[in-house]
CSV table of C-alpha atoms in Angstrom, one decimal:
chain,number,residue,atom,x,y,z
A,434,UNK,CA,155.6,121.2,44.8
A,435,UNK,CA,153.3,119.8,47.5
A,436,UNK,CA,153.6,120.4,51.0
A,437,UNK,CA,154.0,117.8,53.9
A,438,UNK,CA,150.9,116.9,54.9
A,439,UNK,CA,149.8,117.0,58.4
A,440,UNK,CA,151.4,113.6,59.5
A,441,UNK,CA,154.5,114.3,57.7
A,442,UNK,CA,154.7,117.7,60.2
A,443,UNK,CA,154.0,116.0,62.9
A,444,UNK,CA,156.4,113.5,61.9
A,445,UNK,CA,159.3,115.8,62.3
A,446,UNK,CA,158.2,117.7,65.6
A,447,UNK,CA,158.6,113.9,66.7
A,448,UNK,CA,161.4,113.5,64.6
A,449,UNK,CA,163.3,116.2,66.5
A,450,UNK,CA,162.0,115.7,70.1
A,451,UNK,CA,163.7,112.2,69.3
A,452,UNK,CA,167.0,113.9,68.1
A,453,UNK,CA,167.3,116.4,70.5
A,454,UNK,CA,166.7,114.4,73.3
A,455,UNK,CA,162.8,115.8,74.7
A,456,UNK,CA,162.1,111.8,73.8
A,457,UNK,CA,164.5,109.3,75.0
A,458,UNK,CA,164.9,105.7,73.7
A,459,UNK,CA,162.7,103.5,75.7
A,460,UNK,CA,160.6,106.5,76.6
A,461,UNK,CA,156.6,105.7,75.2
A,462,UNK,CA,155.1,107.7,72.6
A,463,UNK,CA,151.3,108.0,73.8
A,464,UNK,CA,149.1,108.7,70.6
A,465,UNK,CA,146.4,110.2,72.5
A,466,UNK,CA,148.4,112.5,74.5
A,467,UNK,CA,150.8,113.7,71.8
A,468,UNK,CA,148.1,114.5,69.6
A,469,UNK,CA,146.6,116.4,73.0
A,470,UNK,CA,149.7,118.1,73.0
A,471,UNK,CA,150.2,119.4,69.4
A,472,UNK,CA,146.7,120.0,69.0
A,473,UNK,CA,145.9,116.8,66.7
A,474,UNK,CA,143.3,114.6,66.0
A,475,UNK,CA,144.8,110.5,66.3
A,476,UNK,CA,144.5,110.2,62.5
A,477,UNK,CA,147.2,111.9,61.6
A,478,UNK,CA,149.3,111.1,64.8
A,479,UNK,CA,149.1,107.4,63.9
A,480,UNK,CA,150.4,107.6,60.6
A,481,UNK,CA,153.0,109.9,62.3
A,482,UNK,CA,153.6,107.2,64.5
A,483,UNK,CA,154.3,104.9,61.2
A,484,UNK,CA,156.0,107.1,59.5
A,485,UNK,CA,158.8,107.4,62.3
A,486,UNK,CA,158.5,103.2,63.0
A,487,UNK,CA,159.3,102.7,59.3
A,488,UNK,CA,162.5,105.6,59.7
A,489,UNK,CA,163.6,103.1,62.3
A,490,UNK,CA,163.2,106.1,65.6
A,491,UNK,CA,160.3,104.3,67.3
A,492,UNK,CA,159.4,100.7,68.2
A,493,UNK,CA,155.8,99.5,67.7
A,494,UNK,CA,154.0,97.3,70.5
A,495,UNK,CA,151.3,95.2,70.0
A,496,UNK,CA,148.3,97.0,72.7
A,497,UNK,CA,151.0,99.3,73.9
A,498,UNK,CA,152.5,102.8,72.9
A,499,UNK,CA,155.1,102.5,70.8
A,500,UNK,CA,158.4,103.4,72.0
A,501,UNK,CA,161.4,105.3,71.4
A,502,UNK,CA,163.7,102.9,69.3
A,503,UNK,CA,166.7,101.0,71.6
A,504,UNK,CA,169.0,99.6,69.4
A,505,UNK,CA,171.9,97.5,70.5
A,506,UNK,CA,175.6,98.3,70.1
A,507,UNK,CA,176.2,95.4,66.7
A,508,UNK,CA,172.7,96.7,65.6
A,509,UNK,CA,174.4,99.8,65.2
A,510,UNK,CA,177.4,99.1,64.0
A,511,UNK,CA,175.8,96.7,61.3
A,512,UNK,CA,173.8,99.9,60.0
A,513,UNK,CA,177.0,102.2,60.0
A,514,UNK,CA,178.9,99.3,57.8
A,515,UNK,CA,175.6,99.4,55.1
A,516,UNK,CA,175.0,102.6,55.1
A,517,UNK,CA,179.0,103.7,54.7
A,518,UNK,CA,179.4,101.0,51.7
A,519,UNK,CA,175.8,103.1,50.3
A,520,UNK,CA,178.2,106.3,50.4
A,521,UNK,CA,180.3,105.3,48.1
A,522,UNK,CA,178.6,103.9,45.8
A,523,UNK,CA,176.8,107.0,45.3
A,524,UNK,CA,179.6,108.9,44.9
A,525,UNK,CA,181.1,106.9,42.4
A,526,UNK,CA,178.0,106.8,40.5
A,527,UNK,CA,177.2,110.5,40.8
A,528,UNK,CA,180.3,111.0,39.5
A,529,UNK,CA,179.2,109.1,36.0
A,530,UNK,CA,175.3,110.4,36.4
A,531,UNK,CA,174.6,113.2,38.2
A,532,UNK,CA,173.7,116.3,36.0
A,533,UNK,CA,175.5,119.6,36.1
A,534,UNK,CA,172.4,121.0,37.9
A,535,UNK,CA,172.8,118.4,40.0
A,536,UNK,CA,176.4,119.0,41.1
A,537,UNK,CA,175.0,122.5,41.4
A,538,UNK,CA,172.5,121.7,43.8
A,539,UNK,CA,175.0,119.7,46.3
A,540,UNK,CA,177.5,122.7,46.4
A,541,UNK,CA,174.9,125.1,47.3
A,542,UNK,CA,173.7,123.0,49.9
A,543,UNK,CA,177.4,122.9,51.3
A,544,UNK,CA,177.8,127.6,50.6
A,545,UNK,CA,174.4,127.4,52.8
A,546,UNK,CA,176.8,125.7,55.3
A,547,UNK,CA,179.9,128.1,55.1
A,548,UNK,CA,177.2,130.5,55.5
A,549,UNK,CA,175.2,129.8,58.3
A,550,UNK,CA,178.0,127.3,60.5
A,551,UNK,CA,178.8,129.6,63.4
A,552,UNK,CA,175.1,131.1,64.0
A,553,UNK,CA,172.9,128.2,63.2
A,554,UNK,CA,171.0,125.5,64.8
A,555,UNK,CA,173.2,122.5,65.7
A,556,UNK,CA,170.2,120.6,64.1
A,557,UNK,CA,169.9,122.8,61.5
A,558,UNK,CA,173.6,122.2,60.9
A,559,UNK,CA,172.7,118.3,60.8
A,560,UNK,CA,169.7,117.7,59.1
A,561,UNK,CA,171.2,120.3,56.0
A,562,UNK,CA,173.9,118.2,56.1
A,563,UNK,CA,171.8,115.3,55.5
A,564,UNK,CA,170.3,116.4,52.7
A,565,UNK,CA,173.6,117.1,51.2
A,566,UNK,CA,174.2,112.8,51.5
A,567,UNK,CA,170.7,112.2,49.9
A,568,UNK,CA,171.1,114.7,46.9
A,569,UNK,CA,174.5,112.9,46.3
A,570,UNK,CA,172.3,109.6,46.1
A,571,UNK,CA,170.2,111.0,43.7
A,572,UNK,CA,172.3,112.5,41.7
A,573,UNK,CA,173.5,108.8,41.5
A,574,UNK,CA,169.9,108.8,39.6
A,575,UNK,CA,169.6,104.9,40.8
A,576,UNK,CA,166.2,104.7,42.6
A,577,UNK,CA,166.6,101.7,44.4
A,578,UNK,CA,170.1,102.9,45.8
A,579,UNK,CA,168.1,105.9,46.5
A,580,UNK,CA,165.3,104.0,48.3
A,581,UNK,CA,167.9,102.0,50.7
A,582,UNK,CA,170.5,104.7,50.7
A,583,UNK,CA,167.5,106.3,52.8
A,584,UNK,CA,166.0,103.6,54.5
A,585,UNK,CA,169.8,103.3,56.3
A,586,UNK,CA,170.4,107.3,56.7
A,587,UNK,CA,167.3,107.7,58.5
A,588,UNK,CA,167.7,104.6,60.9
A,589,UNK,CA,171.8,105.9,62.0
A,590,UNK,CA,169.8,109.6,62.9
A,591,UNK,CA,169.5,109.7,66.4
A,592,UNK,CA,173.3,108.3,66.6
A,593,UNK,CA,174.7,110.6,64.3
A,594,UNK,CA,172.8,113.6,65.4
A,595,UNK,CA,174.1,113.1,69.0
A,596,UNK,CA,177.7,112.2,67.5
A,597,UNK,CA,178.0,115.3,65.3
A,598,UNK,CA,176.8,117.5,68.2
A,599,UNK,CA,179.5,116.4,70.0
A,600,UNK,CA,182.0,116.9,67.7
A,601,UNK,CA,180.7,120.0,66.2
A,602,UNK,CA,183.7,121.2,63.8
A,603,UNK,CA,183.2,123.4,60.8
A,604,UNK,CA,186.6,122.2,58.9
A,605,UNK,CA,184.9,118.4,58.7
A,606,UNK,CA,181.2,119.9,57.9
A,607,UNK,CA,182.4,122.5,55.2
A,608,UNK,CA,185.8,121.4,53.9
A,609,UNK,CA,185.1,118.4,53.5
A,610,UNK,CA,182.3,118.3,51.7
A,611,UNK,CA,183.7,120.7,49.3
A,612,UNK,CA,186.6,118.1,49.1
A,613,UNK,CA,183.6,115.8,48.0
A,614,UNK,CA,181.8,118.6,45.6
A,615,UNK,CA,185.3,118.7,43.7
A,616,UNK,CA,185.6,115.5,42.6
A,617,UNK,CA,182.2,115.7,41.5
A,618,UNK,CA,183.4,117.9,39.5
A,619,UNK,CA,186.0,117.1,38.1
A,620,UNK,CA,184.3,113.6,37.7
A,621,UNK,CA,186.7,111.5,39.8
A,622,UNK,CA,185.5,108.5,41.2
A,623,UNK,CA,188.6,107.6,43.2
A,624,UNK,CA,188.9,111.3,44.7
A,625,UNK,CA,185.5,111.1,45.3
A,626,UNK,CA,185.6,107.8,47.2
A,627,UNK,CA,188.7,109.0,49.0
A,628,UNK,CA,186.6,112.1,49.9
A,629,UNK,CA,184.0,110.2,51.0
A,630,UNK,CA,186.5,107.5,53.3
A,631,UNK,CA,187.7,110.8,55.0
A,632,UNK,CA,184.6,112.2,55.3
A,633,UNK,CA,182.4,109.0,57.1
A,634,UNK,CA,186.0,106.6,58.5
A,635,UNK,CA,184.9,107.6,62.5
A,636,UNK,CA,181.3,106.9,61.7
A,637,UNK,CA,181.2,103.8,62.5
A,638,UNK,CA,182.9,104.2,65.8
A,639,UNK,CA,181.3,107.4,66.6
A,640,UNK,CA,177.7,105.9,66.1
A,641,UNK,CA,178.7,102.5,68.4
A,642,UNK,CA,179.5,105.0,71.4
A,643,UNK,CA,176.6,106.8,71.6
A,644,UNK,CA,175.0,103.7,72.0
A,645,UNK,CA,177.6,102.2,74.1
A,646,UNK,CA,177.5,104.8,76.6
A,647,UNK,CA,173.7,105.1,76.6
A,648,UNK,CA,173.5,101.4,77.0
A,649,UNK,CA,176.3,101.6,80.4
A,650,UNK,CA,173.6,105.2,81.8
A,651,UNK,CA,170.5,102.7,81.6
A,652,UNK,CA,171.8,100.2,83.6
A,653,UNK,CA,173.2,102.4,85.8
A,654,UNK,CA,170.3,103.8,86.3
């Protein structure tokens, strides 16, 4: 498997800074300053910025530094609704098309969650959670769905990470994911949909609350 490019590694560093709140919504991301801080040239920094802009984490501005994205309440709610629909379609198709190896790989991710939940960094756990959902989409063996799911997963990363950090709960992370895996192994689309629904039924509300809270704080600042 090829190693991540320098630009992708820089994008990972900046993405984690955004998720952790080191870079906040509206903060500028200065190409020269960040390149100097990370000890890299401006070319891979520029490409990393493009990667994060495609993910919706940064907003590009003509002749000005990009800023950390500030999505609105309605925009995030709409994105959450689309992502939930894509998650349901993913798990339905995965029940039909996933190989035994696909399901074993998904199950192993849940086992890693269970084994490391009590001591792992919340951001590492969140990234493992997102890897789980991406793996289900890939197990659908529908390339168009995989690409679209990835796009919406990325757009909601920051709001979902904040919400997950505030509601860190072993039962939700381990047990609900295990229910999804059980439904996949049983090739039971109805049970899989029920498990996904239980797992994501607060998603839209959670991410909206994050955006609403940040919007109020920005106005009062």
